[in-house]
XYZ file of C-alpha atoms in Angstrom:
675
model
C 168.246 40.180 63.493
C 171.359 41.209 66.009
C 173.309 44.630 65.487
C 176.453 44.076 64.291
C 179.210 44.614 66.783
C 182.925 45.381 65.883
C 185.282 42.499 67.047
C 188.354 43.479 65.030
C 191.208 46.009 66.144
C 191.356 49.376 64.090
C 193.640 49.452 61.561
C 196.184 52.436 62.061
C 196.262 55.405 60.160
C 200.202 54.672 58.834
C 198.942 51.157 58.221
C 197.056 52.334 55.798
C 199.045 55.068 54.027
C 201.478 51.334 53.989
C 198.344 50.068 52.040
C 197.564 52.764 49.902
C 201.355 52.831 48.574
C 201.373 48.741 47.709
C 197.889 48.520 46.468
C 197.484 51.655 44.124
C 201.074 52.984 44.310
C 199.814 56.651 45.972
C 202.329 58.059 48.914
C 200.381 60.005 51.411
C 199.056 60.402 54.592
C 196.048 58.806 56.283
C 193.425 60.437 58.564
C 191.095 58.606 60.452
C 187.237 59.436 59.208
C 184.199 58.354 61.832
C 182.542 55.043 60.898
C 180.499 52.721 62.551
C 181.685 49.156 61.497
C 184.455 49.423 58.443
C 188.156 51.794 58.699
C 188.081 54.830 56.204
C 190.646 57.150 55.830
C 191.079 60.515 53.595
C 194.524 59.702 51.898
C 195.723 63.135 51.103
C 199.299 62.885 48.855
C 202.188 65.248 48.507
C 200.609 66.984 45.219
C 196.728 68.376 46.672
C 195.043 65.019 44.980
C 193.080 63.447 47.760
C 191.034 60.589 48.229
C 188.878 57.604 50.333
C 191.197 54.437 51.474
C 188.031 52.018 52.793
C 189.357 48.939 54.553
C 186.411 46.595 54.981
C 185.775 44.751 58.374
C 187.077 41.444 58.417
C 183.690 39.970 58.406
C 182.468 41.538 55.276
C 181.723 39.363 52.268
C 182.990 40.502 48.620
C 179.934 40.341 47.092
C 178.794 43.184 49.863
C 182.099 45.385 48.405
C 181.231 44.416 44.908
C 178.073 45.766 45.123
C 179.172 49.012 46.269
C 181.520 49.764 43.329
C 179.192 48.377 40.489
C 176.266 50.584 41.741
C 178.514 53.914 42.464
C 179.797 52.501 38.593
C 176.042 52.174 37.160
C 175.712 55.693 38.947
C 179.010 57.149 37.601
C 177.057 56.165 33.538
C 173.382 56.342 34.246
C 173.823 60.067 36.079
C 177.038 61.493 35.518
C 175.644 64.938 36.401
C 175.460 64.261 40.136
C 179.132 64.810 42.006
C 178.920 60.991 43.760
C 182.582 59.202 44.430
C 183.917 57.202 41.839
C 185.857 54.183 42.535
C 189.826 53.692 41.419
C 191.093 50.776 40.421
C 194.106 49.080 41.789
C 197.009 48.669 40.217
C 195.646 45.425 38.006
C 192.771 47.203 37.296
C 190.172 45.338 40.252
C 187.860 47.227 41.617
C 188.910 46.142 44.663
C 191.815 43.837 45.704
C 192.061 41.546 48.932
C 194.999 42.131 51.638
C 196.220 41.069 54.728
C 197.025 43.343 57.724
C 199.075 43.426 60.186
C 196.697 42.033 62.363
C 196.776 38.724 60.251
C 193.400 39.080 59.123
C 192.080 39.182 55.280
C 190.608 42.784 54.366
C 188.778 44.019 51.391
C 190.199 47.215 50.188
C 189.035 49.732 47.788
C 189.592 53.571 46.762
C 187.312 56.230 45.380
C 187.444 59.444 44.619
C 187.253 62.243 47.633
C 184.696 64.904 47.561
C 185.145 68.393 48.886
C 181.795 69.678 51.425
C 180.890 70.375 54.210
C 178.761 67.706 56.428
C 175.264 68.410 56.633
C 175.366 67.974 60.407
C 177.726 70.634 60.626
C 175.817 73.527 58.568
C 173.430 75.637 60.015
C 170.233 76.671 59.121
C 169.058 74.181 57.176
C 166.704 76.009 55.345
C 164.321 74.465 53.022
C 166.000 75.204 49.285
C 169.383 72.775 51.407
C 166.636 70.259 52.880
C 165.226 69.979 48.863
C 168.707 69.364 47.472
C 168.942 66.675 49.627
C 165.695 65.437 48.499
C 166.513 65.911 45.230
C 169.509 64.264 44.707
C 168.193 61.184 46.403
C 165.288 60.953 43.789
C 167.505 61.286 41.134
C 170.107 58.599 42.490
C 167.086 56.537 42.991
C 165.760 56.905 39.230
C 169.236 55.859 38.138
C 169.211 53.042 40.085
C 166.252 51.605 38.660
C 167.837 49.033 35.926
C 170.430 48.593 38.526
C 170.563 44.759 40.203
C 172.869 42.930 42.585
C 172.134 39.418 44.594
C 173.906 41.461 47.930
C 171.275 44.608 47.356
C 168.881 41.455 49.301
C 170.218 41.147 52.053
C 169.187 41.351 55.934
C 170.289 44.608 57.471
C 169.037 46.040 60.589
C 168.627 49.369 58.832
C 166.145 47.959 56.544
C 162.927 49.649 57.579
C 160.615 47.210 56.549
C 162.789 45.042 58.735
C 162.080 47.394 62.003
C 160.824 45.540 63.964
C 163.957 43.727 65.116
C 163.804 46.527 67.280
C 161.579 45.233 69.496
C 163.307 42.404 71.062
C 165.714 45.534 72.028
C 163.634 47.636 73.853
C 164.441 46.393 77.235
C 167.819 48.433 76.798
C 166.761 51.719 77.012
C 166.957 52.071 80.673
C 164.217 55.558 81.200
C 160.842 54.054 80.618
C 159.108 56.818 79.731
C 161.183 57.253 76.148
C 161.091 53.248 76.592
C 156.872 54.078 75.756
C 157.616 56.369 73.159
C 159.738 54.419 70.842
C 157.069 51.634 71.206
C 154.546 53.966 70.675
C 155.954 54.552 67.546
C 157.215 50.571 67.026
C 153.091 50.002 67.000
C 152.394 52.480 64.695
C 154.216 51.287 62.089
C 152.771 47.832 62.488
C 149.185 48.955 62.301
C 149.626 51.751 59.880
C 152.714 51.168 57.336
C 152.977 46.780 57.982
C 149.981 46.047 56.193
C 150.799 48.135 53.319
C 153.772 46.987 52.255
C 152.884 44.552 49.611
C 151.493 46.995 47.410
C 154.643 48.951 47.781
C 157.636 49.414 44.897
C 160.674 48.077 45.926
C 163.916 49.302 44.075
C 167.625 49.391 45.133
C 167.978 52.133 47.309
C 170.607 54.302 48.580
C 169.638 53.827 52.660
C 171.508 56.015 54.932
C 171.318 59.712 54.117
C 171.748 60.750 57.590
C 173.647 64.291 58.235
C 176.567 62.755 58.479
C 176.713 61.148 54.634
C 175.620 64.487 53.060
C 177.938 67.128 51.411
C 176.564 70.610 50.934
C 178.473 72.849 48.852
C 180.753 76.192 50.437
C 178.477 79.130 51.986
C 179.179 81.189 48.978
C 177.496 80.768 46.858
C 174.252 81.251 47.902
C 171.838 79.396 48.185
C 174.214 75.927 49.532
C 173.211 72.735 48.108
C 173.029 68.877 49.110
C 175.495 68.211 46.002
C 176.717 64.472 47.116
C 176.538 61.522 49.628
C 179.092 59.289 51.112
C 179.158 55.608 52.723
C 177.252 53.232 50.873
C 177.207 50.583 52.945
C 173.357 50.662 53.496
C 172.408 50.183 49.727
C 169.678 47.210 49.609
C 166.831 46.751 47.798
C 164.041 47.743 50.070
C 161.307 49.952 49.838
C 161.546 52.588 47.433
C 159.584 55.243 49.465
C 162.356 54.492 52.440
C 164.444 56.445 51.007
C 163.335 60.068 51.118
C 161.914 58.946 54.918
C 165.770 57.911 56.339
C 167.339 61.047 54.933
C 163.703 63.133 56.441
C 164.211 61.271 60.133
C 167.676 62.793 60.056
C 166.438 65.958 58.337
C 163.975 67.341 61.287
C 166.578 66.736 63.808
C 167.191 69.950 65.852
C 164.138 71.297 64.105
C 161.132 73.269 65.786
C 158.842 72.734 63.042
C 159.320 68.542 62.038
C 156.990 68.022 59.476
C 157.363 71.246 57.364
C 161.529 69.997 57.538
C 160.347 66.392 56.372
C 157.999 68.133 53.700
C 160.596 70.131 52.287
C 163.118 67.059 51.880
C 159.810 64.610 50.707
C 158.327 67.519 48.092
C 162.269 67.476 46.128
C 161.806 63.273 46.402
C 159.053 63.302 44.859
C 159.851 66.002 41.968
C 162.737 63.642 40.959
C 161.263 59.845 41.410
C 157.532 60.497 41.567
C 155.595 58.504 44.393
C 151.953 56.751 44.539
C 149.705 58.243 46.723
C 149.984 54.733 49.107
C 153.782 55.279 49.332
C 152.871 58.898 50.999
C 150.478 57.243 53.294
C 153.321 54.799 55.311
C 156.094 57.812 55.027
C 155.564 59.461 58.486
C 155.370 55.330 60.252
C 158.404 55.646 58.525
C 160.408 58.177 59.075
C 159.714 58.166 63.266
C 160.234 53.952 63.092
C 163.971 55.078 61.767
C 164.592 57.189 64.822
C 162.801 54.953 66.807
C 165.365 51.896 65.616
C 168.157 54.653 65.551
C 167.550 55.035 69.355
C 167.186 51.335 69.926
C 170.241 50.538 68.568
C 171.680 53.381 70.458
C 170.730 51.780 73.492
C 171.511 48.325 72.455
C 175.539 49.401 71.606
C 176.230 51.811 74.043
C 175.715 48.442 76.414
C 178.463 46.933 74.480
C 180.714 49.763 74.082
C 179.603 52.529 76.087
C 182.899 54.435 75.384
C 182.344 54.445 71.820
C 180.935 58.319 71.083
C 179.532 57.020 67.412
C 177.204 55.245 68.973
C 175.084 57.703 70.551
C 176.753 60.651 68.185
C 172.525 61.119 67.197
C 170.710 59.999 70.135
C 169.457 63.039 71.868
C 168.824 65.057 68.735
C 166.589 62.274 67.749
C 164.907 61.634 71.193
C 164.008 65.036 71.530
C 162.573 64.120 67.311
C 160.347 61.332 69.011
C 159.117 63.737 71.445
C 158.242 66.577 68.828
C 156.627 64.193 66.113
C 154.255 62.203 69.268
C 152.517 65.764 69.262
C 151.696 65.546 66.092
C 148.461 63.242 65.232
C 149.600 60.745 62.148
C 146.981 61.543 59.749
C 147.605 64.909 60.447
C 151.009 64.270 59.284
C 149.049 62.490 56.418
C 147.391 65.189 55.016
C 150.410 67.469 55.421
C 152.794 65.446 53.046
C 150.135 64.393 50.524
C 149.852 68.601 50.696
C 153.726 68.789 49.721
C 153.276 66.385 47.347
C 150.499 68.185 44.890
C 148.272 65.529 46.107
C 144.415 66.582 47.882
C 145.823 67.056 51.241
C 142.737 64.830 52.579
C 141.845 61.943 50.570
C 138.240 61.957 50.887
C 137.913 65.558 50.490
C 136.298 65.118 46.320
C 134.027 62.534 47.435
C 132.912 64.889 50.283
C 132.484 68.076 47.944
C 130.721 66.120 45.489
C 127.814 65.082 48.002
C 127.755 68.747 49.262
C 127.510 70.058 45.307
C 124.743 68.101 44.920
C 122.810 67.964 48.326
C 123.724 71.491 49.722
C 121.584 73.353 47.701
C 118.152 71.253 48.858
C 119.732 72.079 52.615
C 117.824 74.643 54.375
C 119.311 77.803 56.049
C 121.245 77.455 59.380
C 120.029 80.755 60.908
C 116.414 82.548 60.274
C 118.323 84.713 56.848
C 118.202 83.113 53.847
C 121.731 84.401 53.061
C 121.332 82.947 49.555
C 119.364 85.895 49.099
C 121.663 87.738 49.691
C 121.386 91.373 52.166
C 124.273 91.313 54.076
C 127.602 92.683 54.580
C 131.542 91.041 54.122
C 133.618 92.474 55.701
C 137.334 92.396 55.694
C 138.842 91.834 58.424
C 142.250 90.811 57.059
C 145.063 91.494 57.679
C 145.302 94.787 55.564
C 141.688 95.721 56.341
C 141.652 99.636 56.623
C 138.798 98.870 58.767
C 141.038 97.886 61.458
C 143.461 100.104 60.891
C 147.871 99.159 61.416
C 146.963 99.373 65.358
C 147.153 95.663 67.031
C 144.680 97.886 69.660
C 142.210 98.400 66.898
C 141.703 94.267 66.343
C 140.533 93.949 70.104
C 137.195 92.959 70.310
C 136.387 95.945 72.693
C 137.089 98.422 68.981
C 136.388 95.990 67.264
C 132.663 95.474 68.193
C 131.432 98.560 67.809
C 132.509 99.239 64.648
C 130.817 96.089 62.792
C 128.054 97.085 64.807
C 127.940 101.169 62.450
C 128.806 99.019 59.399
C 125.444 96.833 59.363
C 123.406 99.772 60.703
C 124.873 101.558 57.824
C 124.642 99.200 55.203
C 121.061 97.967 56.685
C 121.800 94.880 56.367
C 121.047 92.030 58.924
C 124.189 89.825 59.225
C 127.759 90.602 58.511
C 129.886 87.520 57.240
C 133.624 87.405 58.647
C 135.003 85.509 55.253
C 137.059 82.140 55.315
C 140.663 81.449 54.591
C 140.894 85.260 55.865
C 144.633 85.998 57.839
C 143.064 88.179 60.224
C 145.411 89.736 63.272
C 142.870 88.931 65.838
C 144.665 85.734 67.470
C 147.442 85.144 69.289
C 148.007 81.750 69.954
C 151.118 79.991 68.436
C 149.999 76.483 69.263
C 147.187 74.086 68.589
C 147.146 70.126 69.090
C 147.971 68.686 65.978
C 150.836 70.726 64.894
C 154.401 71.268 65.538
C 155.799 74.519 64.591
C 157.760 77.621 65.972
C 156.649 79.915 68.545
C 156.816 82.855 66.282
C 154.100 81.725 64.252
C 150.983 83.075 65.048
C 147.389 81.547 63.732
C 146.053 83.918 61.385
C 143.802 81.676 58.653
C 140.236 81.810 59.307
C 138.583 78.299 58.782
C 135.331 79.355 59.116
C 132.684 81.743 58.027
C 131.155 84.186 60.820
C 128.033 85.358 60.669
C 127.628 88.776 62.691
C 123.964 89.147 63.709
C 121.632 89.203 66.825
C 121.802 87.441 70.055
C 119.418 84.322 70.480
C 118.865 83.921 67.019
C 118.054 80.452 66.254
C 120.696 77.439 64.623
C 119.251 74.484 62.435
C 120.856 71.818 61.346
C 121.700 71.795 57.444
C 121.840 67.766 57.214
C 120.540 64.947 58.808
C 123.204 64.265 61.861
C 124.316 63.520 65.429
C 125.579 65.190 68.358
C 129.418 64.732 68.263
C 130.692 66.615 70.952
C 130.201 69.744 72.558
C 131.852 72.126 74.902
C 132.113 74.929 76.847
C 135.412 76.854 75.171
C 135.645 79.946 77.330
C 139.231 80.096 77.048
C 139.696 83.908 75.536
C 139.411 84.035 71.643
C 138.373 80.137 71.622
C 134.899 79.432 70.666
C 132.819 80.333 73.720
C 130.010 77.088 73.634
C 130.296 75.187 70.863
C 129.013 71.859 69.120
C 130.066 69.514 66.612
C 127.481 67.832 64.153
C 128.566 64.310 62.533
C 126.756 63.774 59.301
C 127.159 60.921 57.521
C 127.028 60.787 53.431
C 126.113 58.350 50.345
C 128.239 55.152 51.200
C 129.623 55.117 54.821
C 132.000 58.272 55.010
C 130.932 61.001 56.898
C 132.219 64.919 57.454
C 131.644 67.355 60.388
C 129.816 70.668 60.708
C 130.748 73.356 63.896
C 129.232 75.985 65.242
C 131.147 78.105 67.723
C 130.012 80.840 69.979
C 126.544 79.796 71.030
C 124.489 80.393 73.698
C 125.499 79.023 76.988
C 122.171 77.424 78.108
C 121.864 75.102 74.243
C 124.831 73.320 75.946
C 122.464 72.809 78.569
C 119.943 70.297 76.371
C 121.657 68.901 74.679
C 123.966 64.984 74.883
C 126.745 63.517 72.741
C 124.936 61.079 70.047
C 121.772 63.070 69.881
C 120.000 63.033 66.755
C 118.763 66.076 64.834
C 116.646 66.511 60.948
C 117.873 68.791 58.630
C 116.152 72.214 59.410
C 115.397 71.397 63.593
C 116.945 73.750 65.578
C 119.134 72.905 68.199
C 121.337 75.845 69.723
C 120.652 79.987 69.451
C 124.122 82.266 69.120
C 125.065 83.550 72.009
C 125.470 87.004 73.412
C 128.582 89.092 73.923
C 128.822 88.196 77.603
C 128.878 84.490 76.783
C 131.625 85.280 74.304
C 134.143 87.119 76.090
C 132.959 90.135 74.722
C 132.856 89.757 71.289
C 129.933 90.898 69.164
C 127.082 88.584 68.738
C 127.907 85.998 65.995
C 128.209 82.238 65.098
C 131.165 80.426 63.696
C 130.111 78.406 61.602
C 132.939 75.289 59.840
C 133.163 72.509 57.822
C 135.409 69.609 59.478
C 136.271 66.372 57.065
C 138.508 64.715 59.964
C 138.164 66.316 63.533
C 142.044 64.107 64.299
C 140.722 63.165 67.452
C 140.229 67.266 68.671
C 136.289 66.924 69.331
C 135.666 70.838 70.028
C 139.376 71.387 70.760
C 139.646 71.384 66.665
C 141.064 75.047 65.737
C 139.319 77.158 63.788
C 142.281 79.681 62.977
C 145.440 78.189 61.335
C 149.066 78.655 60.970
C 149.714 80.408 57.459
C 152.870 77.714 56.623
C 149.754 75.329 57.124
C 147.503 76.697 54.591
C 147.159 74.152 52.025
C 146.742 71.151 54.879
C 144.003 73.015 57.107
C 142.096 74.453 54.414
C 141.769 71.119 52.468
C 140.425 69.850 56.306
C 137.838 72.975 56.628
C 136.265 73.716 53.026
C 134.691 76.324 52.054
C 131.363 76.891 54.686
C 129.995 78.981 51.510
C 129.301 75.359 50.095
C 126.325 74.730 52.141
C 125.583 78.847 52.995
C 125.294 79.904 49.502
C 126.154 83.122 49.763
C 125.852 84.688 46.435
C 129.724 85.741 44.875
C 128.638 89.498 44.078
C 128.579 89.747 47.842
C 132.187 89.121 47.991
C 134.616 91.971 47.177
C 137.346 90.609 44.903
C 140.039 88.808 46.585
C 143.386 90.480 46.654
C 145.961 88.809 44.845
C 147.800 86.355 45.982
C 152.053 86.901 45.625
C 152.533 84.995 43.016
C 149.527 87.176 40.709
C 150.913 90.012 42.737
C 154.504 89.548 41.068
C 153.670 89.127 37.720
C 151.532 92.012 38.082
C 154.357 93.806 38.979
C 156.974 92.441 36.634
C 154.546 93.621 33.499
C 153.205 96.866 34.483
C 156.201 98.725 36.616
C 159.871 98.807 35.333
C 162.441 96.636 36.182
C 164.862 100.389 37.662
C 162.567 99.312 40.572
C 164.078 96.497 42.789
C 162.368 94.092 45.020
C 164.369 92.788 48.193
C 165.138 89.174 48.889
C 164.515 85.710 46.440
C 161.561 85.261 48.133
C 159.585 88.477 48.133
C 157.725 89.844 51.132
C 153.842 91.223 50.487
C 153.379 93.920 53.352
C 150.269 94.978 53.751
C 150.456 96.710 56.983
C 152.933 98.441 59.342
C 152.785 99.131 63.332
C 155.800 101.089 65.476
C 159.477 98.912 64.106
C 157.091 95.672 62.464
C 156.145 95.294 59.082
C 153.432 92.358 58.346
C 152.556 90.435 55.225
C 149.635 89.187 53.977
C 149.288 86.033 55.868
C 150.029 88.280 59.101
C 153.551 87.311 59.811
C 155.746 90.185 61.989
C 158.593 91.225 60.425
C 161.452 93.671 62.645
C 162.195 96.777 60.219
C 165.750 97.344 61.038
C 167.131 99.466 57.637
C 163.579 100.937 55.643
C 162.420 104.584 55.295
C 160.547 104.494 58.775
C 163.885 104.532 61.228
C 162.825 107.102 63.723
C 159.655 107.326 63.980
C 158.121 103.634 63.135
C 155.365 102.720 60.593
C 151.552 104.612 61.055
C 153.504 106.874 64.107
C 149.737 108.810 64.542
C 151.142 112.014 64.771
C 152.725 111.928 61.615
C 149.415 110.122 59.905
C 147.061 113.153 61.607
C 149.741 115.375 60.077
C 149.720 114.405 56.562
C 145.745 113.455 56.815
C 145.171 117.424 57.945
C 148.284 118.583 54.913
C 146.170 116.334 52.322
C 142.948 117.182 52.887
C 143.994 120.186 52.098
C 147.137 120.615 48.915
C 148.491 118.020 47.661
C 150.702 119.971 45.083
C 154.321 120.476 43.607
C 156.969 122.801 44.147
C 156.085 123.992 40.571
C 154.166 126.711 42.842
C 155.273 128.997 45.586
C 154.431 127.243 49.259
C 155.960 127.960 52.742
C 156.169 124.501 53.798
C 158.437 123.349 51.513
C 160.638 126.179 52.727
C 160.104 125.045 56.547
C 161.658 121.703 55.459
C 164.329 122.654 53.678
């Protein structure tokens, strides 16, 4: 499938204006618009009306133009609420005209209403709401096109994602060998993961070219800005339905620190407007990445033919950057992210393994000598809003936190302290981990395991039959220390893993990968504080459904923005531990429940800032922290002089509260001193 090459001289604006007058009786000025193949003009009349005049390349067939005209007419009938271009008939009523131009060639010419707006490429930032509006628009368009058919939608097209392997022949035009290998790797992913699924995927007529130069955005005010239309229907074709949001997402990720988040915003909104099946979501990531790979290969080839044409390489740099970022993302993690965005369980095997655990965990032996099913443990609050830790981040370091934990366990006269699952914690400082691709200003906070704080040397037992999948001494700061991963087979060939961190160093010396252990058999011991970076001795216990090829580097803490995906990958370990529910204090309400309760119980005169309110649980100096541990610079709240949680202010307030807290109906000297 050879990429197209321009062979005709371009039409001048003066000639375009003349043609508009001859064919449509419209007199005005024509201004060239960008385009890869055809000649497009913005026609502005003296009375202020404006249009888009399209003068097609000589090789364009009549059926190709007829397809676009009839598709736009169909969309106008089926989805009149969408602000799409409308076809303006020529003087004789036809949807398009045939005309000989100055160079002697015969051109097909048609006219569209001009849609005002900014191009998506010129609008910043691309917030989630903006990208969601793009996905919704495309979903509504494709739903309206379901009953549209035209012979020309069935054609060979280089931008038909299902035909992407044509690009292999042109890989040699990518001169940088590392980049050539990068593009080839995504074509391999397409061939391996997407192509075999094509027979089971839906096909329909799709717009097929929602790049950031084709999407129109509303003015800056009123907010929020939205994508309201698309232009250039020349790549419309009968293809994979899921290719529509994949193409849009490929361009939406350009310039983004977190490409998965941007792509998921487009996909989720498209899915709400025009639901996709699980099999379609399964190929979304390979299709998205392949579109970018085909784009850069096409640019390299076209640049060899037209090295001075800026249109050819306009998105090449950002596309390569996006491919570099996507290469850092595990394909299955991307799949799980997109499943979660569409409302599916992130990990497809989660229900099956959950059912197996429900049937078998009750009979599983305890993983330590402490049978937590009987209670006799203390569930600790190590969250961002914990009064145990307080506001000062210095309290979250092990040298300060460890003595407090020991004291709590002694006062409660229990042997085990429980660090909770899915708890947002302030301990962790690393922003990224393998398989993730997020902005560096977001820190990992969401704990994916359960911590069992108890005596060093405590024996650790296998809850089920299993083999040693991996082991290592991850001795970096805030890491697992000595860690072991066991693999467990379930009834029908599926498997899951359990991870054990903060073990004794000598536990590793006695084990090797592939070594088998029977349920209830000891395989390790809990390490000392010295063996685990100073932390109070404890076992980090975690269930993992898919290791993502990370072995012992699988994260024990996740980014809050990816919470639903990681908690699906690592479900609650209490399914195995069996700690009674009455041992856990009531969970703090999530943001939505807090917001609903506030609206019900507090007066409307108490305003809430932001369209998406913040649930603030902690403040320190110039920062406020929300319930996920994310820091916000406070530039206008009520403490501009002394900051949040100032020790002297807190001490003075505590001293006064310990003595008296009343009002001005009585005499007191302090209020006079303040005045």
